Every structure is written in C-alpha cells, then in structure tokens.
Amino acid sequence: MNASSFTAPLRMGWSNLFLIGLKMVLLNPRKVSAGSISSIENLCSALSISLEEIYGALALPDDEKYAVSRIPKSDGSVRLVHNPHFLLRKIQRRINKRIFSRLSIIQWPDHLFGSAPNQLDQQSQSMVNKDYVSCAAKHCGAKSLLKVDVKDFFDNIHKDLVLDIFLGFMKFDSEVSELLAEICCFNSHVIQGALTSSYIASLCLYDVEGAVVQRLLRKGLVYTRLVDDITVSSKVSNYDFSYSLDIIKAMLTGKDLPLNLAKTRSVYVSSEPLSVHGLRVAFPQPRLPSGEVARIRTAVRNLENLASERGYRTTHAYRHDFNRCMGRVNKLVRVGHNRYDSLLGRLKKIFPLPSKKDIERANLMLARLARDCDTKRSTYWYAKRYYKLQERLIVLKRSFPAVTSEIRKSLKGLQPDYE
C-alpha cells in the first residue's frame, strides 16, 4: 500500500466507545486512517526522509546518538536528559508531525493530555485544549483525589511496548515497526529528550487504559493522565480509592510499569486544598494556588522597578526577566483571572528595548543565514537561527524601524524548509 493511502478515513468502531447519557466518550486512542506503511521505502516517502539518513541515524555509535545532561530533581536525585543527534532529531520530529500529531491519523480520547494535540469537539465544533489546565478542569468540583505516580515512567517503557504501538496500534509493516521502534528508543527503552517520547508515553496503554476509564466512570469517578501523571477524582468527601488503585496498578503492572508508592496518595478537601498539576480544583474552574496571583503582581512591580533604571531595558538580563514575567502573567489568562488585562497592560509599557549592538548582532545573523542557505536551510539548526533572528527583529523594531525593514527585506528567500 502506498504512502498516499495512509491518511484515508476509517469508520468508527463501537467497541472503542462508551455512552454516558447521550454523549459518546472515546475510551482508547483510535487510529482513524485506513492506510498503513508497508515498506521502508514507503516510510521514507511518508516522512520525506532518505534511506541514507535513516540508516545513517541507526548506524551512529551509542555515544553519538544522544548528548547526556544531568538535571537535579527536587528530591535530590538526578534526571538524565538526552539531546538527540541532528539526524535522529530530524526523523523523530517528522514522526511526530506526520504521524502522532495528525488528527487525520490518530484521534485522542478525553482522558489523555499533554502530548496529545488540540482537537475539534464534534458536538460543539470548538477546539479542545489538551494542556495541563484542561486536564485540571476535568477534576473541578472534586472533594477527593487519588494521585498515582509511575516510577521512572520513560525508562520503564520497554522497546517491546514501542514496537507494539507501531505494529499493533498503527498496523504498520513489521520491518517498518522495528525500525521506528529503534529510532524512538535507546538501550531498549524510551528516554527523556527523544522528541517522540511523550507521544509514545501517551500511547503505551492504548489497548488497556480505556477499560479502566470505563470501570471508573461507572463508579462516578473521573480519570485523567498527563503523560505520566495519573489523577482520579470523586465529588464524594473522603472517598475510598482502594478499588481504583487496585485496577490502575493491575493495568500498569501488565505493561511492566511499576508504581512509585512514595508519591502515590489520596488527598481530601477536608485536610488540604485540592490541586491538580499545580491548579486548585475545588471550584467550578481551575484556579491558581493561594498567593500565586500576589506573587505575580510582585514580579510585575519588581520588573517595573528594574525598567526605571537608566539603560537597563536594553540589556539581555532584562529581556530574560521580562520574558519570564510575561510567562507568569500569561498563566492568568489561561485560568480566566480578571487581573490579566491590567497586568498585561503594565508589561506593555516596559517592553525590552534594543541597543545599537543589536543591529550588529542582527546583521551577523543575517550574513550567516545567507551563507548557509543553500546547504543547510532544511536543517533544524538553520530554522532555529532564522526564527531567533525574527524574534530579535521584533525588539529591534521598537527603536530602529528603518534598519529592521531593511533586514526583513534581505530575509526574503532565506526561509527554512525544515519540518
């Protein structure tokens, strides 16, 4: 079967649905394309990747496939994060864009969040966000929570589970599935840093999680998973989650995914404020924790004080502080807080300003893009440099609009074609 048939629609199967009232709930991820990828050649066509690139990535020595960095965790341990070689990065990004994130290929159920792409609600015809705020919103009004933590989730997703995703769920050819599993894994398991890891983590329970969701729904419970964070909620005070934990544990054990018992616990509104992914949920809508809005206001005020210092708005340190503060303010709009507009208005008055040094840097970046355009415009790093210059021009335009206009004219024809 050729690659063009890969996106053909597939009729919905009733075995994957559960009725609540008049609403149909999708229980498991569902492949909605009728086609498959039946050969390595078709895979290359579907991903627009050459055979030489694929086999070149697979032939890399282990110490070249990923650059390892160590990040301290809050509990004192160390998290290993792997930065993939540019060939692996390119292929993994194409797998995400051409397969995992396409709604014409995979439809994601209501209980999965994080890596799952936003999708259209068929009843309301509105876009459904799949971020942490939407995940927390599922539990609003809860009086009891069960928080389940999977121990070393990525490290415990074995290559066999990844192979089953491509072979059993996607229905790809066995040779294609084996190759894709090899591209997505390192030392026979999924790792943090590989671009495909979050999607694979969301799909690794594709055939068993829906049954657990259905059993919990029958008990009036809400189940969500944000990559590796499982939450179950009840609107009953002091709910006994022992049954829920038993069936979740059985589901995970069946996939060789162990529970982290030290971080798995039940929480009740009678003992502490209930929160899911850092948001309080004992309300009709998710709210920021008590005191967080005050801390955001303080951050804005501190930034205003920094902006009043002569020349400081032109420094890179100020840009870093400004962007961090803007990110915190943007959290307010996501939860519908009424202080968002006023705080945003204050930030707009103290945007970072460019210096003449920025003109020099922008021209150097432009010259480098022009030099590399013919040979590197399809690479990730070229695209990153291109968009970094575009970001710098936004700042430059505030004081030097004429120079910015000239640089933008020179950028025409230098656009990256990286996917």
Short mmCIF file of C-alpha atoms in Angstrom, two decimals:
data_model
loop_
_atom_site.label_atom_id
_atom_site.label_comp_id
_atom_site.label_asym_id
_atom_site.label_seq_id
_atom_site.Cartn_x
_atom_site.Cartn_y
_atom_site.Cartn_z
CA MET A 1 0.00 0.00 0.00
CA ASN A 2 1.43 3.38 -0.96
CA ALA A 3 2.05 6.29 1.42
CA SER A 4 -0.74 8.42 -0.10
CA SER A 5 -3.38 5.99 1.21
CA PHE A 6 -2.04 6.39 4.72
CA THR A 7 -4.45 9.22 5.58
CA ALA A 8 -7.64 7.63 4.26
CA PRO A 9 -10.51 7.73 6.81
CA LEU A 10 -11.55 4.69 8.85
CA ARG A 11 -15.11 4.05 10.04
CA MET A 12 -15.60 4.44 13.80
CA GLY A 13 -15.73 1.22 15.81
CA TRP A 14 -18.32 0.93 18.62
CA SER A 15 -16.02 -1.23 20.75
CA ASN A 16 -13.90 1.84 21.40
CA LEU A 17 -16.80 3.99 22.64
CA PHE A 18 -18.74 4.31 25.89
CA LEU A 19 -22.12 6.03 26.25
CA ILE A 20 -22.77 8.44 29.14
CA GLY A 21 -26.26 9.83 28.79
CA LEU A 22 -26.36 10.94 25.16
CA LYS A 23 -22.64 11.64 24.90
CA MET A 24 -20.25 9.19 23.23
CA VAL A 25 -16.90 9.05 25.02
CA LEU A 26 -13.84 7.78 23.20
CA LEU A 27 -12.10 5.41 25.59
CA ASN A 28 -8.87 4.50 23.82
CA PRO A 29 -6.74 6.31 21.25
CA ARG A 30 -8.10 5.37 17.85
CA LYS A 31 -6.37 5.12 14.52
CA VAL A 32 -8.73 6.80 12.06
CA SER A 33 -6.73 6.35 8.86
CA ALA A 34 -7.39 3.22 6.84
CA GLY A 35 -3.93 3.04 5.30
CA SER A 36 -0.65 1.76 6.61
CA ILE A 37 3.05 1.99 5.85
CA SER A 38 4.01 -1.28 4.25
CA SER A 39 7.72 -0.86 3.48
CA ILE A 40 10.83 1.10 4.39
CA GLU A 41 10.55 2.88 1.02
CA ASN A 42 7.00 4.00 1.86
CA LEU A 43 8.22 5.16 5.26
CA CYS A 44 10.85 7.32 3.58
CA SER A 45 8.14 8.77 1.33
CA ALA A 46 5.75 9.43 4.23
CA LEU A 47 8.46 11.19 6.27
CA SER A 48 10.31 12.79 3.32
CA ILE A 49 13.50 11.19 4.64
CA SER A 50 16.13 9.40 2.57
CA LEU A 51 17.22 5.82 3.19
CA GLU A 52 20.73 7.12 3.75
CA GLU A 53 19.51 9.38 6.57
CA ILE A 54 17.56 6.60 8.27
CA TYR A 55 20.34 4.05 8.14
CA GLY A 56 22.87 6.73 8.98
CA ALA A 57 20.97 7.51 12.17
CA LEU A 58 20.71 3.84 13.10
CA ALA A 59 24.43 3.31 12.45
CA LEU A 60 25.52 6.05 14.86
CA PRO A 61 27.62 4.82 17.80
CA ASP A 62 25.72 4.89 21.11
CA ASP A 63 27.86 7.73 22.46
CA GLU A 64 26.94 9.89 19.45
CA LYS A 65 23.20 9.24 19.32
CA TYR A 66 22.47 11.42 22.36
CA ALA A 67 24.32 14.06 24.34
CA VAL A 68 23.50 13.49 28.02
CA SER A 69 22.87 16.28 30.54
CA ARG A 70 22.11 15.86 34.24
CA ILE A 71 19.38 17.94 35.87
CA PRO A 72 18.93 17.90 39.68
CA LYS A 73 15.42 16.89 40.85
CA SER A 74 13.56 18.33 43.83
CA ASP A 75 14.07 15.10 45.82
CA GLY A 76 17.85 15.33 45.48
CA SER A 77 18.20 12.72 42.73
CA VAL A 78 19.37 13.45 39.19
CA ARG A 79 17.32 13.33 35.99
CA LEU A 80 19.18 12.34 32.84
CA VAL A 81 18.04 14.23 29.74
CA HIS A 82 19.24 13.14 26.30
CA ASN A 83 19.68 15.57 23.41
CA PRO A 84 19.41 13.62 20.13
CA HIS A 85 21.91 13.78 17.26
CA PHE A 86 20.62 16.01 14.45
CA LEU A 87 19.75 13.01 12.24
CA LEU A 88 17.70 11.36 15.00
CA ARG A 89 16.09 14.71 15.81
CA LYS A 90 15.05 15.22 12.20
CA ILE A 91 13.49 11.76 11.88
CA GLN A 92 11.77 11.91 15.28
CA ARG A 93 10.33 15.33 14.50
CA ARG A 94 8.92 14.02 11.21
CA ILE A 95 7.37 11.04 13.02
CA ASN A 96 5.65 13.47 15.38
CA LYS A 97 4.46 15.81 12.63
CA ARG A 98 3.50 13.24 10.01
CA ILE A 99 2.07 10.54 12.29
CA PHE A 100 1.50 11.17 16.00
CA SER A 101 0.13 14.73 15.88
CA ARG A 102 -2.13 14.36 12.82
CA LEU A 103 -5.78 14.14 13.76
CA SER A 104 -6.46 12.52 10.38
CA ILE A 105 -4.39 9.58 11.63
CA ILE A 106 -4.96 9.37 15.41
CA GLN A 107 -7.95 10.52 17.45
CA TRP A 108 -7.13 11.01 21.12
CA PRO A 109 -9.56 10.23 23.97
CA ASP A 110 -10.80 12.78 26.50
CA HIS A 111 -8.71 11.46 29.39
CA LEU A 112 -5.28 11.91 27.75
CA PHE A 113 -3.48 15.26 27.97
CA GLY A 114 -0.03 16.71 27.44
CA SER A 115 1.46 15.50 24.19
CA ALA A 116 -1.96 14.88 22.60
CA PRO A 117 -2.70 17.69 20.10
CA ASN A 118 -5.67 20.03 20.50
CA GLN A 119 -8.64 18.67 18.61
CA LEU A 120 -12.11 19.65 17.43
CA ASP A 121 -15.09 18.71 19.58
CA GLN A 122 -17.61 17.19 17.17
CA GLN A 123 -20.63 18.33 19.19
CA SER A 124 -19.68 21.94 19.95
CA GLN A 125 -17.39 22.38 16.91
CA SER A 126 -14.89 24.17 19.17
CA MET A 127 -11.22 23.39 19.73
CA VAL A 128 -10.44 21.35 22.83
CA ASN A 129 -7.15 22.20 24.54
CA LYS A 130 -5.04 19.28 25.69
CA ASP A 131 -2.80 21.14 28.12
CA TYR A 132 -2.42 20.87 31.90
CA VAL A 133 -5.15 23.48 32.55
CA SER A 134 -7.75 21.49 30.60
CA CYS A 135 -6.61 18.36 32.39
CA ALA A 136 -7.09 20.01 35.80
CA ALA A 137 -10.51 21.33 34.70
CA LYS A 138 -11.77 17.75 34.39
CA HIS A 139 -11.47 17.47 38.18
CA CYS A 140 -13.11 20.76 39.14
CA GLY A 141 -15.60 20.39 41.97
CA ALA A 142 -13.77 17.35 43.35
CA LYS A 143 -13.70 16.62 47.07
CA SER A 144 -11.33 13.65 46.91
CA LEU A 145 -8.29 12.98 44.73
CA LEU A 146 -6.10 9.97 44.00
CA LYS A 147 -2.70 10.88 42.58
CA VAL A 148 -0.82 7.97 41.02
CA ASP A 149 2.86 8.28 40.10
CA VAL A 150 4.58 5.81 37.80
CA LYS A 151 8.17 5.08 38.80
CA ASP A 152 10.71 6.15 36.14
CA PHE A 153 7.96 6.06 33.54
CA PHE A 154 10.03 6.61 30.39
CA ASP A 155 12.82 4.27 31.50
CA ASN A 156 10.28 1.51 32.09
CA ILE A 157 8.64 1.78 28.66
CA HIS A 158 10.48 -1.08 27.00
CA LYS A 159 11.14 -1.23 23.29
CA ASP A 160 8.62 -4.10 23.06
CA LEU A 161 5.83 -1.69 24.07
CA VAL A 162 7.02 0.80 21.44
CA LEU A 163 7.10 -1.93 18.82
CA ASP A 164 3.52 -2.87 19.72
CA ILE A 165 2.39 0.74 19.21
CA PHE A 166 3.64 0.74 15.62
CA LEU A 167 2.75 -2.87 14.87
CA GLY A 168 -0.44 -3.45 16.89
CA PHE A 169 -1.96 0.05 17.03
CA MET A 170 -0.71 1.74 13.85
CA LYS A 171 -0.80 -1.58 11.89
CA PHE A 172 2.50 -0.85 10.15
CA ASP A 173 4.62 -3.48 8.45
CA SER A 174 6.79 -5.46 10.89
CA GLU A 175 10.09 -4.26 9.38
CA VAL A 176 8.86 -0.65 9.43
CA SER A 177 7.68 -1.03 13.03
CA GLU A 178 11.00 -2.50 14.12
CA LEU A 179 12.91 0.36 12.52
CA LEU A 180 10.67 3.03 14.06
CA ALA A 181 10.97 1.42 17.49
CA GLU A 182 14.75 1.53 17.13
CA ILE A 183 14.63 5.21 16.13
CA CYS A 184 12.46 6.08 19.15
CA CYS A 185 14.36 4.08 21.78
CA PHE A 186 17.84 3.99 23.25
CA ASN A 187 19.26 0.96 25.04
CA SER A 188 15.90 -0.82 24.57
CA HIS A 189 13.72 1.76 26.30
CA VAL A 190 12.21 5.23 25.84
CA ILE A 191 14.28 8.15 27.12
CA GLN A 192 13.68 11.73 28.15
CA GLY A 193 14.88 14.01 25.38
CA ALA A 194 13.84 11.95 22.38
CA LEU A 195 11.20 14.01 20.57
CA THR A 196 8.82 11.07 20.21
CA SER A 197 8.90 10.01 23.87
CA SER A 198 5.87 11.96 25.12
CA TYR A 199 3.64 10.66 22.32
CA ILE A 200 4.83 7.11 22.93
CA ALA A 201 4.20 7.52 26.66
CA SER A 202 0.65 8.62 25.91
CA LEU A 203 0.07 5.65 23.59
CA CYS A 204 1.76 2.88 25.58
CA LEU A 205 -1.54 1.98 27.34
CA TYR A 206 -3.61 2.29 24.15
CA ASP A 207 -5.26 -1.13 24.46
CA VAL A 208 -5.95 -1.31 28.22
CA GLU A 209 -6.48 2.18 29.60
CA GLY A 210 -9.95 2.65 28.13
CA ALA A 211 -11.32 -0.30 30.12
CA VAL A 212 -10.01 1.25 33.34
CA VAL A 213 -11.56 4.63 32.43
CA GLN A 214 -14.88 2.90 31.75
CA ARG A 215 -14.86 0.99 35.07
CA LEU A 216 -14.09 4.18 36.98
CA LEU A 217 -16.77 6.13 35.11
CA ARG A 218 -19.31 3.57 36.27
CA LYS A 219 -18.31 4.45 39.83
CA GLY A 220 -18.80 8.15 39.17
CA LEU A 221 -15.05 8.81 39.07
CA VAL A 222 -13.02 10.95 36.68
CA TYR A 223 -9.69 9.60 35.34
CA THR A 224 -7.04 11.66 33.52
CA ARG A 225 -3.43 11.12 32.53
CA LEU A 226 -0.97 13.88 31.67
CA VAL A 227 1.86 11.81 30.16
CA ASP A 228 2.96 10.04 33.39
CA ASP A 229 0.73 11.77 35.98
CA ILE A 230 -2.49 9.83 36.65
CA THR A 231 -5.28 11.53 38.60
CA VAL A 232 -8.64 10.12 39.72
CA SER A 233 -11.24 12.34 41.39
CA SER A 234 -14.54 11.98 43.17
CA LYS A 235 -17.12 14.54 44.25
CA VAL A 236 -17.67 12.46 47.40
CA SER A 237 -15.83 13.54 50.53
CA ASN A 238 -13.23 11.10 51.91
CA TYR A 239 -13.77 8.66 49.05
CA ASP A 240 -12.08 5.27 49.42
CA PHE A 241 -9.85 4.86 46.34
CA SER A 242 -8.57 1.37 47.19
CA TYR A 243 -10.55 -0.26 44.34
CA SER A 244 -9.42 2.43 41.89
CA LEU A 245 -5.79 2.00 42.85
CA ASP A 246 -6.05 -1.79 42.51
CA ILE A 247 -7.26 -1.69 38.90
CA ILE A 248 -4.82 1.06 37.92
CA LYS A 249 -1.97 -0.90 39.46
CA ALA A 250 -3.06 -4.05 37.60
CA MET A 251 -3.15 -2.08 34.31
CA LEU A 252 0.35 -0.70 34.84
CA THR A 253 1.80 -3.98 36.09
CA GLY A 254 0.52 -5.69 32.95
CA LYS A 255 2.78 -3.35 30.97
CA ASP A 256 5.73 -3.74 33.40
CA LEU A 257 5.25 -0.17 34.63
CA PRO A 258 5.82 -0.05 38.42
CA LEU A 259 4.06 2.33 40.81
CA ASN A 260 6.01 4.87 42.79
CA LEU A 261 4.29 4.18 46.09
CA ALA A 262 6.11 7.03 47.85
CA LYS A 263 4.41 9.56 45.56
CA THR A 264 1.04 7.80 45.18
CA ARG A 265 -1.51 9.11 47.65
CA SER A 266 -5.12 10.09 48.33
CA VAL A 267 -5.94 13.72 49.14
CA TYR A 268 -9.16 15.09 50.65
CA VAL A 269 -10.64 18.58 50.72
CA SER A 270 -11.16 18.23 54.48
CA SER A 271 -7.40 18.05 55.05
CA GLU A 272 -5.80 20.31 52.42
CA PRO A 273 -6.61 22.38 49.29
CA LEU A 274 -7.05 20.05 46.32
CA SER A 275 -4.76 20.72 43.38
CA VAL A 276 -4.09 19.01 40.06
CA HIS A 277 -0.95 19.96 38.10
CA GLY A 278 -0.44 22.98 40.33
CA LEU A 279 -4.01 24.31 39.97
CA ARG A 280 -6.69 24.28 42.64
CA VAL A 281 -9.76 22.28 41.57
CA ALA A 282 -12.27 22.60 44.40
CA PHE A 283 -14.07 25.22 42.28
CA PRO A 284 -16.13 25.34 39.05
CA GLN A 285 -12.96 26.41 37.14
CA PRO A 286 -9.26 25.76 37.85
CA ARG A 287 -7.62 28.43 39.98
CA LEU A 288 -4.03 29.33 40.71
CA PRO A 289 -2.85 28.43 44.22
CA SER A 290 -3.47 30.88 47.02
CA GLY A 291 -0.84 33.59 46.94
CA GLU A 292 0.32 32.92 43.35
CA VAL A 293 -1.52 35.95 41.94
CA ALA A 294 0.07 38.14 44.62
CA ARG A 295 3.49 36.75 43.67
CA ILE A 296 2.84 37.51 40.01
CA ARG A 297 1.83 41.09 40.87
CA THR A 298 5.04 41.42 42.87
CA ALA A 299 7.07 40.13 39.92
CA VAL A 300 5.50 42.78 37.66
CA ARG A 301 6.22 45.51 40.20
CA ASN A 302 9.84 44.37 40.55
CA LEU A 303 10.22 44.42 36.77
CA GLU A 304 8.83 47.97 36.66
CA ASN A 305 11.49 49.00 39.16
CA LEU A 306 14.20 47.41 37.01
CA ALA A 307 12.83 49.13 33.90
CA SER A 308 13.19 52.53 35.60
CA GLU A 309 16.97 52.08 35.86
CA ARG A 310 18.77 54.01 33.15
CA GLY A 311 19.69 51.81 30.18
CA TYR A 312 18.63 48.56 31.81
CA ARG A 313 15.78 47.85 29.36
CA THR A 314 18.37 47.35 26.60
CA THR A 315 20.22 44.55 28.40
CA HIS A 316 19.84 40.82 27.81
CA ALA A 317 19.34 40.30 31.54
CA TYR A 318 16.25 42.50 31.37
CA ARG A 319 14.89 40.58 28.36
CA HIS A 320 15.26 37.35 30.30
CA ASP A 321 13.45 38.80 33.33
CA PHE A 322 10.73 40.30 31.11
CA ASN A 323 10.05 37.05 29.23
CA ARG A 324 9.89 35.09 32.48
CA CYS A 325 7.46 37.61 33.97
CA MET A 326 5.31 37.61 30.81
CA GLY A 327 5.09 33.82 31.02
CA ARG A 328 3.80 34.05 34.58
CA VAL A 329 1.24 36.71 33.64
CA ASN A 330 0.03 34.56 30.73
CA LYS A 331 -0.92 31.86 33.23
CA LEU A 332 -3.66 34.22 34.40
CA VAL A 333 -5.42 34.35 31.04
CA ARG A 334 -5.38 30.54 30.78
CA VAL A 335 -7.37 30.28 34.02
CA GLY A 336 -9.58 33.28 33.21
CA HIS A 337 -8.31 35.52 36.02
CA ASN A 338 -9.60 39.10 36.00
CA ARG A 339 -6.19 40.62 36.78
CA TYR A 340 -4.69 39.51 33.48
CA ASP A 341 -5.60 42.58 31.41
CA SER A 342 -4.31 45.10 33.95
CA LEU A 343 -1.01 43.29 34.50
CA LEU A 344 -0.52 42.78 30.76
CA GLY A 345 -1.13 46.49 30.24
CA ARG A 346 1.61 47.30 32.74
CA LEU A 347 4.05 44.98 30.99
CA LYS A 348 3.31 46.53 27.59
CA LYS A 349 4.61 49.85 28.91
CA ILE A 350 8.01 48.38 29.76
CA PHE A 351 8.85 46.19 26.76
CA PRO A 352 12.59 45.45 26.33
CA LEU A 353 14.37 47.96 24.11
CA PRO A 354 17.21 47.33 21.61
CA SER A 355 20.67 48.85 21.60
CA LYS A 356 22.93 49.58 18.63
CA LYS A 357 24.75 46.37 19.50
CA ASP A 358 21.57 44.52 18.48
CA ILE A 359 21.89 45.94 14.96
CA GLU A 360 25.38 44.48 14.70
CA ARG A 361 24.22 41.10 16.03
CA ALA A 362 21.23 41.02 13.67
CA ASN A 363 23.41 41.72 10.64
CA LEU A 364 25.84 38.98 11.66
CA MET A 365 22.96 36.53 12.00
CA LEU A 366 21.63 37.60 8.59
CA ALA A 367 25.05 37.10 6.96
CA ARG A 368 25.35 33.64 8.47
CA LEU A 369 21.89 32.65 7.21
CA ALA A 370 22.73 33.91 3.71
CA ARG A 371 25.99 31.91 3.78
CA ASP A 372 24.30 28.66 4.88
CA CYS A 373 21.02 28.94 3.00
CA ASP A 374 21.92 26.75 0.02
CA THR A 375 23.36 23.87 2.06
CA LYS A 376 21.62 23.98 5.45
CA ARG A 377 18.16 25.50 5.03
CA SER A 378 16.49 22.13 5.60
CA THR A 379 18.21 21.59 8.97
CA TYR A 380 16.82 22.16 12.45
CA TRP A 381 19.67 24.47 13.43
CA TYR A 382 19.20 26.71 10.38
CA ALA A 383 15.50 27.03 11.19
CA LYS A 384 16.30 27.81 14.83
CA ARG A 385 18.71 30.59 13.81
CA TYR A 386 16.19 32.00 11.32
CA TYR A 387 13.40 32.29 13.89
CA LYS A 388 15.79 33.59 16.52
CA LEU A 389 16.62 36.47 14.17
CA GLN A 390 12.91 37.08 13.59
CA GLU A 391 12.45 37.29 17.35
CA ARG A 392 15.35 39.74 17.65
CA LEU A 393 13.82 41.93 14.93
CA ILE A 394 10.65 42.33 16.99
CA VAL A 395 12.72 44.02 19.68
CA LEU A 396 14.87 45.93 17.18
CA LYS A 397 11.83 47.48 15.50
CA ARG A 398 10.89 49.37 18.68
CA SER A 399 13.81 51.78 18.29
CA PHE A 400 15.19 51.14 14.80
CA PRO A 401 12.25 50.56 12.39
CA ALA A 402 14.15 51.52 9.24
CA VAL A 403 17.03 49.13 9.93
CA THR A 404 14.54 46.38 10.80
CA SER A 405 12.72 46.89 7.50
CA GLU A 406 15.97 46.52 5.53
CA ILE A 407 16.92 43.31 7.32
CA ARG A 408 13.44 41.87 6.75
CA LYS A 409 13.79 42.58 3.02
CA SER A 410 17.11 40.74 2.99
CA LEU A 411 15.50 37.76 4.78
CA LYS A 412 13.13 37.16 1.87
CA GLY A 413 14.20 33.99 0.13
CA LEU A 414 16.10 32.70 3.17
CA GLN A 415 13.14 30.94 4.80
CA PRO A 416 13.91 27.45 6.15
CA ASP A 417 12.18 24.45 4.66
CA TYR A 418 12.73 22.31 7.75
CA GLU A 419 9.88 20.15 9.08
#
